[in-house]
XYZ file of C-alpha atoms in Angstrom:
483
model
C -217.827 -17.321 40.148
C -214.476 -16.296 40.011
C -212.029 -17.967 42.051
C -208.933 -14.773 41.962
C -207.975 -13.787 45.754
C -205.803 -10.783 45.555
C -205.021 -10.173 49.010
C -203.478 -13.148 49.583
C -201.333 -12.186 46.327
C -200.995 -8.926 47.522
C -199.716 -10.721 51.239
C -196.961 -12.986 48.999
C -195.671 -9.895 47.283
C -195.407 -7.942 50.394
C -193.788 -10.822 52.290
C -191.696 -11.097 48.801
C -190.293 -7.530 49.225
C -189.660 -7.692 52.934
C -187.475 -10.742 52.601
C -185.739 -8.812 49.693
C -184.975 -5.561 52.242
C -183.947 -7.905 55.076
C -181.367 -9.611 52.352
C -180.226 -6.567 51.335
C -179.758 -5.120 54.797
C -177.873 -8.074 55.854
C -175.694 -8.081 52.765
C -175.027 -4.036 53.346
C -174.233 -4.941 57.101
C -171.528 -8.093 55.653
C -169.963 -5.884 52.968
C -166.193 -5.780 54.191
C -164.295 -2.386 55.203
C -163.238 0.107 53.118
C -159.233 0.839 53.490
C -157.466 3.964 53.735
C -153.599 4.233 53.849
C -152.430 7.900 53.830
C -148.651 8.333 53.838
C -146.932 11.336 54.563
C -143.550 11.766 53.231
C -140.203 12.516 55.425
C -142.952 13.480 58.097
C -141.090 14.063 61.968
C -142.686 12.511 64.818
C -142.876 15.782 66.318
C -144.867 17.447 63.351
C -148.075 17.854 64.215
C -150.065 19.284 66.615
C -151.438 16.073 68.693
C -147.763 15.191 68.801
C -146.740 18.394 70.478
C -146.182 20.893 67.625
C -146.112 24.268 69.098
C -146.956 26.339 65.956
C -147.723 23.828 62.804
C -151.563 23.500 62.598
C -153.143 20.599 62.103
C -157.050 20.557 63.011
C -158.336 17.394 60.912
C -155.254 15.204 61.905
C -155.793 16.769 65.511
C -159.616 15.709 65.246
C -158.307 12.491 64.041
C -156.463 11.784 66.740
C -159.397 12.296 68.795
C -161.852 10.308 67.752
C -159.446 7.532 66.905
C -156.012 6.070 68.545
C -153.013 8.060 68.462
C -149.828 5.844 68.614
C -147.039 7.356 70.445
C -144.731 3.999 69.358
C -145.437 3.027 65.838
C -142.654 2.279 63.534
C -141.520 1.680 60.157
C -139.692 -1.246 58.864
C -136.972 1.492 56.968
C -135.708 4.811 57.305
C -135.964 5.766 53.853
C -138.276 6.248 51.508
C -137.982 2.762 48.836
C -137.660 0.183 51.308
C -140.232 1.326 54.196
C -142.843 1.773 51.532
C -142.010 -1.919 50.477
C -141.884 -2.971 53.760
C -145.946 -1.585 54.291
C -147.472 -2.875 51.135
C -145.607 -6.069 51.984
C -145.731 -6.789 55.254
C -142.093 -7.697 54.814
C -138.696 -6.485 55.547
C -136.781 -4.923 52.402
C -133.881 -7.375 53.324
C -136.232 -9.788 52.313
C -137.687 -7.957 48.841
C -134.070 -6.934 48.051
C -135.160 -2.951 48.388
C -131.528 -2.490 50.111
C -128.408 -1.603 48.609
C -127.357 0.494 45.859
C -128.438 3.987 46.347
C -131.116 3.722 49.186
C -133.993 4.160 47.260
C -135.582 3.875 43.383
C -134.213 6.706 40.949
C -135.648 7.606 37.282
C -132.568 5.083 35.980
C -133.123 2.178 38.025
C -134.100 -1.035 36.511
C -135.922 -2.776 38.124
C -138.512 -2.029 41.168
C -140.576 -4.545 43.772
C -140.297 -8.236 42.620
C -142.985 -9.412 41.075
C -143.452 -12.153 43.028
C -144.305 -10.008 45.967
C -148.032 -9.560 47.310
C -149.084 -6.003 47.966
C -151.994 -5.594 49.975
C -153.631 -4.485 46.813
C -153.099 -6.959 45.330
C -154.507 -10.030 48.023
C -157.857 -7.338 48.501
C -158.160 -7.283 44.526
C -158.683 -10.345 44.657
C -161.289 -10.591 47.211
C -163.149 -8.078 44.722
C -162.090 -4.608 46.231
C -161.251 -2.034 43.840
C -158.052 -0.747 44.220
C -156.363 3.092 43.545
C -153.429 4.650 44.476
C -152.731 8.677 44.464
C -149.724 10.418 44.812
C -145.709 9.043 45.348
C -144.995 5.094 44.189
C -141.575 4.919 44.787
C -141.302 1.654 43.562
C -139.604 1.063 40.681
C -140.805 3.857 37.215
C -140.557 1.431 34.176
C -143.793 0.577 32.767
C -143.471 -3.208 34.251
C -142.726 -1.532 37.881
C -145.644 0.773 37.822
C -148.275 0.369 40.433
C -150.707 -1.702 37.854
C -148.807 -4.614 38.192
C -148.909 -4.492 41.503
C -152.799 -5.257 41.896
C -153.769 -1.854 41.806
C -156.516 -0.746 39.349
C -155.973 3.051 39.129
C -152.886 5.339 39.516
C -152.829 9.024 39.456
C -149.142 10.136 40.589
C -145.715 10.378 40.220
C -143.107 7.498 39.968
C -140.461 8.494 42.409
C -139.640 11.371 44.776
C -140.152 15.200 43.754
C -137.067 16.138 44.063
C -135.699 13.862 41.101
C -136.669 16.289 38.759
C -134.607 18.575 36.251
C -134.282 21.803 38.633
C -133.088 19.431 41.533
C -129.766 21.197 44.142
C -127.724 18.124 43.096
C -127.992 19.388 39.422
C -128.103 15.314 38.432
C -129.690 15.633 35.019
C -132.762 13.827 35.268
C -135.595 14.065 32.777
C -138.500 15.242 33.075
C -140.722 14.441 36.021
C -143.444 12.240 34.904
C -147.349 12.837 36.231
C -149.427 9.372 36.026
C -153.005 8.290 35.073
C -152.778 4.728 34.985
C -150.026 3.528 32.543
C -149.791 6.772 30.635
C -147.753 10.337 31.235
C -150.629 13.198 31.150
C -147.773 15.903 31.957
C -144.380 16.511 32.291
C -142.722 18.728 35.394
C -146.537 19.402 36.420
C -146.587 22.149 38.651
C -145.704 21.373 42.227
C -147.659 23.680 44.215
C -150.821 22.491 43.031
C -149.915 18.481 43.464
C -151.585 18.309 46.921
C -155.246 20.253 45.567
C -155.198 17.024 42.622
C -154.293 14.462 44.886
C -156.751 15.272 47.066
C -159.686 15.905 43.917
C -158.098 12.500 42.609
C -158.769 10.774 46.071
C -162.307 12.466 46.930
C -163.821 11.455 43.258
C -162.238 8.094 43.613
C -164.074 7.440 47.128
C -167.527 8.973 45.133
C -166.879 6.110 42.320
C -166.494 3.199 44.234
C -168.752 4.213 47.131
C -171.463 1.134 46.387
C -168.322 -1.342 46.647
C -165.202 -2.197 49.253
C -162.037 -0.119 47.940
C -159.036 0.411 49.279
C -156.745 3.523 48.618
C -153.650 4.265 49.435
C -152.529 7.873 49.039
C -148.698 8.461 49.952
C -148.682 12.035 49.268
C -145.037 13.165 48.519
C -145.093 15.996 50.920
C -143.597 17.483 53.160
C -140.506 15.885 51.376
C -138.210 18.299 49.789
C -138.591 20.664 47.433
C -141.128 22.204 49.315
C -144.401 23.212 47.295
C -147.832 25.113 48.643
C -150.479 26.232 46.987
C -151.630 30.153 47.129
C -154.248 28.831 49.502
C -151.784 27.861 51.875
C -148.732 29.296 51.065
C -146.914 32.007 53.719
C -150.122 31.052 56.655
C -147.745 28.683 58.484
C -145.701 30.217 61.274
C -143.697 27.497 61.019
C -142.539 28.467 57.305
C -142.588 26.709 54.179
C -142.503 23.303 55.892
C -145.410 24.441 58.401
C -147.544 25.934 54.784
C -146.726 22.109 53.248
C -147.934 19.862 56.118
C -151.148 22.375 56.810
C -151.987 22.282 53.528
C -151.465 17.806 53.792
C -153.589 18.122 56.944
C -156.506 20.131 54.995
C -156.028 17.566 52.466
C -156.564 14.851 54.981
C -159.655 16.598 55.938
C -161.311 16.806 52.602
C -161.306 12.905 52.777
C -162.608 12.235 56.037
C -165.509 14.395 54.793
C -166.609 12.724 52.092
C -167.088 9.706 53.974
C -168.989 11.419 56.548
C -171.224 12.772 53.632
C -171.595 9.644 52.032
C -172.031 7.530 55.146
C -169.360 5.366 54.799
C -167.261 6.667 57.946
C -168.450 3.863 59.929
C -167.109 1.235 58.035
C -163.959 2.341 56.360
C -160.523 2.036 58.618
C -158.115 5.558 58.087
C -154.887 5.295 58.759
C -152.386 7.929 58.541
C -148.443 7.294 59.000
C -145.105 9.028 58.064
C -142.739 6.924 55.815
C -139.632 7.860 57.843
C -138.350 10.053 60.139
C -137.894 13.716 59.487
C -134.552 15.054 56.860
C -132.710 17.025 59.249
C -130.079 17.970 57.165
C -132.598 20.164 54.865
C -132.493 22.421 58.635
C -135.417 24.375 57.827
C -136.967 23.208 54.851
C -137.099 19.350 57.245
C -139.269 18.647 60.271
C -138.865 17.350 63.893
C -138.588 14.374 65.587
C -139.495 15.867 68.928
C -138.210 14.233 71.813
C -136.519 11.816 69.773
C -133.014 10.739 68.892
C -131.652 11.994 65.093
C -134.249 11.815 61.877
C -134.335 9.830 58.706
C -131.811 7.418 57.658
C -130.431 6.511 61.193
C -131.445 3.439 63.632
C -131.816 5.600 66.386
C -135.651 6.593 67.551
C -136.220 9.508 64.919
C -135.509 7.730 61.889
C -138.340 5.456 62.346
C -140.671 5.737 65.139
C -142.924 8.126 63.425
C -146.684 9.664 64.157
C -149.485 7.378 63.266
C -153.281 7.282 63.830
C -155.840 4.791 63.341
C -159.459 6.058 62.884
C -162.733 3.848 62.254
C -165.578 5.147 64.187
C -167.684 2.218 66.530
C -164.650 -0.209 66.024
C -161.504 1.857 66.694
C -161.913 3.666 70.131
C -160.713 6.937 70.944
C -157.492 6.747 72.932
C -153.686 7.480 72.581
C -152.128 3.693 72.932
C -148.705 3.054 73.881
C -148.575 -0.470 72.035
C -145.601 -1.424 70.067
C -146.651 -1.576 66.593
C -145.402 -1.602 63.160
C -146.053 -0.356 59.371
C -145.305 -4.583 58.654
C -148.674 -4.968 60.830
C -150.957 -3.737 58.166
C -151.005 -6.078 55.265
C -152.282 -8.920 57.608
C -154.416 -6.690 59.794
C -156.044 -5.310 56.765
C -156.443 -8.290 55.185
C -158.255 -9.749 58.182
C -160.597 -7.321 58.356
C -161.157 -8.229 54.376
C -161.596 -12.135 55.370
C -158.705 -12.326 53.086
C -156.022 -15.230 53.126
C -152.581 -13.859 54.555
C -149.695 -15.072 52.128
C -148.124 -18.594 53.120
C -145.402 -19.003 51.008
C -142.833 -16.534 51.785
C -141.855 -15.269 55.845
C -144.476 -12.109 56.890
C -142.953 -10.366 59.530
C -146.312 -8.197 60.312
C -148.581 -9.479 62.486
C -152.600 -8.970 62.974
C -153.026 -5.993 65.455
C -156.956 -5.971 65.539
C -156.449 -6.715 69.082
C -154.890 -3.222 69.497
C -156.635 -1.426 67.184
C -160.077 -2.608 68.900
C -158.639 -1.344 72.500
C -158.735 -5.033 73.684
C -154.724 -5.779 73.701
C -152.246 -3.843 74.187
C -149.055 -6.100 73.906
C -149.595 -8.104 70.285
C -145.581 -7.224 69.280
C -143.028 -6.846 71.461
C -139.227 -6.480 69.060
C -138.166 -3.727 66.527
C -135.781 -4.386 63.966
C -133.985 -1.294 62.471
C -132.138 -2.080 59.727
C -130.018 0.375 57.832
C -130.277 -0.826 54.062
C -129.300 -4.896 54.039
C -127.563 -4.640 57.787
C -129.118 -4.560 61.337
C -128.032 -1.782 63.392
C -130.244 -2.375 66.483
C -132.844 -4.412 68.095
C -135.885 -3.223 70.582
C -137.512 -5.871 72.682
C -139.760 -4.448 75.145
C -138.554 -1.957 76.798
C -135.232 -2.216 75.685
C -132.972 -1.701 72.351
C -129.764 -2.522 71.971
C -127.290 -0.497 69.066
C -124.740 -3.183 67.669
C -123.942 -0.385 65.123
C -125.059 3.516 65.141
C -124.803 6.078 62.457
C -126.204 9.737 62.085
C -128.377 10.146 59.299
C -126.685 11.392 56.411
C -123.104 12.061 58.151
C -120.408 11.434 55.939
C -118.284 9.700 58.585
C -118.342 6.150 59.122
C -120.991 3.903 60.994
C -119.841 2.950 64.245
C -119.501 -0.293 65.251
C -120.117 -1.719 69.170
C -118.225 -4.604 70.552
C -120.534 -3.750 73.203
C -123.835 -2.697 71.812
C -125.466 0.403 73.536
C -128.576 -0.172 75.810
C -131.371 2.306 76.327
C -134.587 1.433 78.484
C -136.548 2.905 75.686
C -139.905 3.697 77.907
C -137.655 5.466 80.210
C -135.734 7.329 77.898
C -136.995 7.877 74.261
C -134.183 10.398 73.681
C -131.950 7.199 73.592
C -129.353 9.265 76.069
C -128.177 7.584 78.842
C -126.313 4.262 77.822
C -126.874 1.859 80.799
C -125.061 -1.498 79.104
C -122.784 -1.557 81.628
C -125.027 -2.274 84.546
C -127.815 -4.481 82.295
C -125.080 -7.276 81.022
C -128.202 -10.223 81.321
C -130.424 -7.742 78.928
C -127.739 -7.253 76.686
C -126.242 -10.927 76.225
C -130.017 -11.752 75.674
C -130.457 -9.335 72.634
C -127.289 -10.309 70.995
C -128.451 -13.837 70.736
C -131.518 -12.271 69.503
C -129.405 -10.467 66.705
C -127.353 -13.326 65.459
C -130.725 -15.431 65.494
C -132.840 -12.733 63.123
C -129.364 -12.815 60.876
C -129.822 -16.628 60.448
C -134.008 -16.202 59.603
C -133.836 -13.039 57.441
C -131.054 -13.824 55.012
C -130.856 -10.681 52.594
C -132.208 -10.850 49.095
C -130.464 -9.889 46.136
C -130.413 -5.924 45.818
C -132.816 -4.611 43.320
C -131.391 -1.605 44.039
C -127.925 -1.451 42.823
C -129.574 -2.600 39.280
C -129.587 0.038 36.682
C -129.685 1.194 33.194
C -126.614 2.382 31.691
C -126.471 5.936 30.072
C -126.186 9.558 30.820
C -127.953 9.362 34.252
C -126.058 6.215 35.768
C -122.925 8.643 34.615
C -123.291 11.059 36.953
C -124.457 9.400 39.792
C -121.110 7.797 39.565
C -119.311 11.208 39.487
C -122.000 12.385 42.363
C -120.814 8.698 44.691
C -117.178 9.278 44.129
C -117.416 12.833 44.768
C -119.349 12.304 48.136
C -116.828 9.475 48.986
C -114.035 12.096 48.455
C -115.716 14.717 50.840
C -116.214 12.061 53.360
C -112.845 11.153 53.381
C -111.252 14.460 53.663
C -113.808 14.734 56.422
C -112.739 11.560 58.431
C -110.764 12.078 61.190
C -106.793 11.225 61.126
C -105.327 7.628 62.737
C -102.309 7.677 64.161
C-alpha cells in the first residue's frame, strides 16, 4: 500500500502561499513614501486661486489645497532663483554653500555650480535605494560636472538655467544657445518654449509609470511662470489674467496630470506632494510678473513678498486637510523627507531645516519659530515669532542703495503681513532681543566662499561686464544728490 498523503501536501503548499501573501503585504505596507517636489518659478504668493486670486484659475492646485494643508507662512531660504533652490535640496543656507555673490544666480558662463561636497536630498534617498529624476529648471551650475547627475539624481530631462538666458533675451547678452537635457546629453537647442510645460509634464507622468513598483522621488521645478512667458495653443489667450494668468493655468493643469496618475495607479496614498514657489513674484516685469497679495514688495527683497511664498502639502490619510498657520521653511524638507525615508540626516556640516512631520501630520503647530532673510551673503532681517526686525531693507531690483537701520524696523508680522506700520519705537525689549539674535547667527553662519562670482573668461563674461558697469552708471545718475 502506498503511503503518499496529498492533502496534507496540498495543506503545506497552501499554508506555503499564504505566508508568501502575508510577506508580501507586509513588505507593500513597509515600502517607504514616494516624494514629490514641484517648484514653480518667480510664483507670487497671491497667484493662485486658494490664495485669493480673483481671476487666475487654478482647479487642481485649488483641489490640492483642499484635501491637503495650505500654508499661509511658508518661506524660502532666498529670494532668487540659485540660492533658494540650493537652500531646498540642501537643507542649508546659500551663505553656507557659497550660492551668494557674484551675479545672484548661475549663468551659461559660470564655472562652477553646488559644491560637491553638498548632500541633495537626492542624493541621501539614492542611497536608501529610491530612484531619483528631475524635470524641468536646475539652476545649479550647466557644466557637465554641475549637472544634476552628480548630484544623486538618476535621470534629467530639462534645461540648465533660467529661460530667459537664451539668444533672443531683452538684455541682448549674447548667450548661446539654450540647451534641452536628457541625462548628460543636449537633445535640442532653443527647443520651443510654448510646448516646455506639455514635455515636462509627459516627462514626469511616464517617469511616475516607470518606477511605480519602487520608492522615487521627483522633483520637477518647472521654469514657469518666470519670464519670457510661453503657453501652449491649449492654453494660450484663456486666462483673463493675460499671458501670466495662460502660463500658471497651464502649470496648474500640469500639476493635475500628476496627481492623476497616482490616483490611477494607486499610489496617492503613499506618496507626499508638495508644491512651492522658489521666490517671490518679479514685479518689475509689471504685467508679464505676478502678485504677492497682501504682502510687502516681490522677489529679491527681505521684506514679506520676496520670500514668503504659496505652498501646499498633500498626502492623503497622513497629511490632513487644513490651511495651517505654522512657520515653516523650504530648509525643512531635506530632513522631513528624509525621515519619512528612514534615512540618516547629514552630521557633518550645520542643517538649518528641521523635521516638520509634526506639522505636516496636524499634531504641532509650532516646530520653528525664526526666519532668516538674507539678501545674497548679508542678513537683512530676522523673524522670531511674531516679530521681524529689518537691520537693512532694499526694494527688489531698485537701483538705489540698500538702506541701512541703526535702529532696525519692527513689524508684529501676525498683525500686519503688509510689514506697514513700524512699531520699534514702543517694542525697545523685542528689538534689543533680535539684535543679539543677529550678531549671534553672524558668528554660527560664517559665509562660504562665493561660487558665484567664479567664471569662465570669454565673449559672455565680456558683456556682462559692460551690462554691470552700465547698470552701476544708471544707478548712479539715479541716486539722489548729498549736500
Amino acid at each position: 500500500m502506498s503511503n503518499y498523503k496529498p492533502y496534507p501536501s496540498m495543506l503545506s503548499a497552501l499554508l506555503l502561499l499564504l505566508v508568501t501573501a502575508s510577506a508580501v503585504s507586509a513588505q507593500s505596507k513597509q515600502r517607504p513614501p514616494n516624494f514629490i517636489i514641484i517648484l514653480a518659478d518667480d510664483l507670487g504668493y497671491g497667484d493662485l486661486g486658494s490664495y485669493g486670486h480673483p481671476t487666475i484659475e487654478t482647479p487642481y492646485l485649488d483641489q490640492l489645497a483642499q484635501e491637503g494643508t495650505r500654508f499661509t507662512q511658508f518661506y524660502v531660504a532666498a529670494s532668487v532663483c540659485s540660492p533658494s533652490r540650493a537652500a531646498l535640496l540642501t537643507g542649508r543656507l546659500p551663505v553656507r554653500t557659497g550660492i551668494t555673490g557674484g551675479l545672484g544666480v548661475f549663468f551659461p558662463h559660470s564655472a562652477t555650480g553646488l559644491p560637491h561636497t553638498e548632500i541633495t536630498i537626492a542624493k541621501a534617498l539614492q542611497q536608501k535605494g529610491y530612484h531619483t529624476g528631475i524635470v524641468g529648471k536646475w539652476h545649479l551650475g550647466s557644466l557637465p560636472d554641475y549637472l544634476p547627475t552628480h548630484y544623486g539624481f538618476d535621470e534629467y530631462f530639462g534645461i540648465p538655467y533660467s529661460n530667459d538666458m537664451e539668444p533672443n533675451n531683452a538684455a541682448h547678452i549674447p548667450y548661446p544657445a539654450l540647451p534641452l537635457y536628457k541625462g548628460n546629453k543636449v537633445i535640442e537647442e532653443n527647443p520651443d518654449q510654448r510646448l516646455l510645460t506639455q514635455r515636462y509634464t509627459t516627462a514626469a507622468v511616464d517617469f511616475i509609470k516607470s518606477n511605480k513598483d519602487k520608492p522615487f522621488f521627483l522633483y520637477y521645478p518647472n521654469n514657469a511662470p518666470h519670464v519670457p512667458l510661453f503657453a501652449s495653443p491649449a492654453f494660450a489667450g484663456k486666462s483673463k489674467r493675460g499671458q501670466y494668468g495662460d502660463v500658471v493655468q497651464e502649470f496648474d493643469w500640469s500639476v493635475g496630470q500628476i496627481v492623476k496618475t497616482l490616483k490611477e495607479l494607486k499610489l496617492d496614498n503613499n506618496t507626499f506632494v508638495l508644491f512651492l514657489s522658489d521666490n517671490g513674484p518679479w514685479l518689475t516685469q509689471h504685467e508679464n510678473g505676478g502678485s504677492a497679495g497682501l504682502l510687502r514688495d516681490g522677489k529679491s527683497s527681505a521684506w514679506e513678498g520676496g520670500t514668503r511664498v504659496p505652498a501646499i502639502a498633500w498626502w492623503p490619510g497622513t497629511i490632513p486637510p487644513r490651511v495651517s498657520t505654522a512657520i515653516t521653511s523650504s530648509l525643512d524638507i531635506l530632513p522631513t523627507l528624509l525621515h519619512q525615508a528612514g534615512a540618516t540626516v547629514p552630521a557633518d556640516k550645520p542643517i538649518d531645516g528641521v523635521d516638520i512631520t509634526a506639522v505636516l501630520t496636524g499634531k504641532n503647530d509650532t516646530v520653528r519659530t525664526i526666519i532668516y532673510y538674507y539678501d545674497s551673503d548679508k542678513l537683512y532681517a530676522i523673524r522670531k515669532g511674531s516679530w521681524k526686525a529689518h537691520f537693512s531693507t532694499h526694494s527688489g531690483y531698485s537701483p538705489q542703495p540698500p538702506q541701512q537701520h541703526a535702529t532696525p524696523l519692527l513689524y508684529n508680522i501676525e498683525n500686519d503681513p503688509s510689514e506697514k506700520e513700524d512699531v520699534s519705537s514702543s517694542h525697545s525689549d523685542i528689538v534689543a532681543a533680535l539684535q543679539q539674535l543677529y550678531t549671534a547667527q553672524l558668528a554660527a553662519a560664517p559665509v562660504a566662499p562665493s561660487e558665484l562670482s567664479r567664471f569662465q573668461p570669454g565673449e559672455l563674461n565680456n558683456a556682462f561686464q559692460q551690462f554691470i558697469q552700465k547698470r552701476k552708471e544708471q544707478a548712479a545718475s539715479a541716486a539722489p544728490a548729498t549736500k
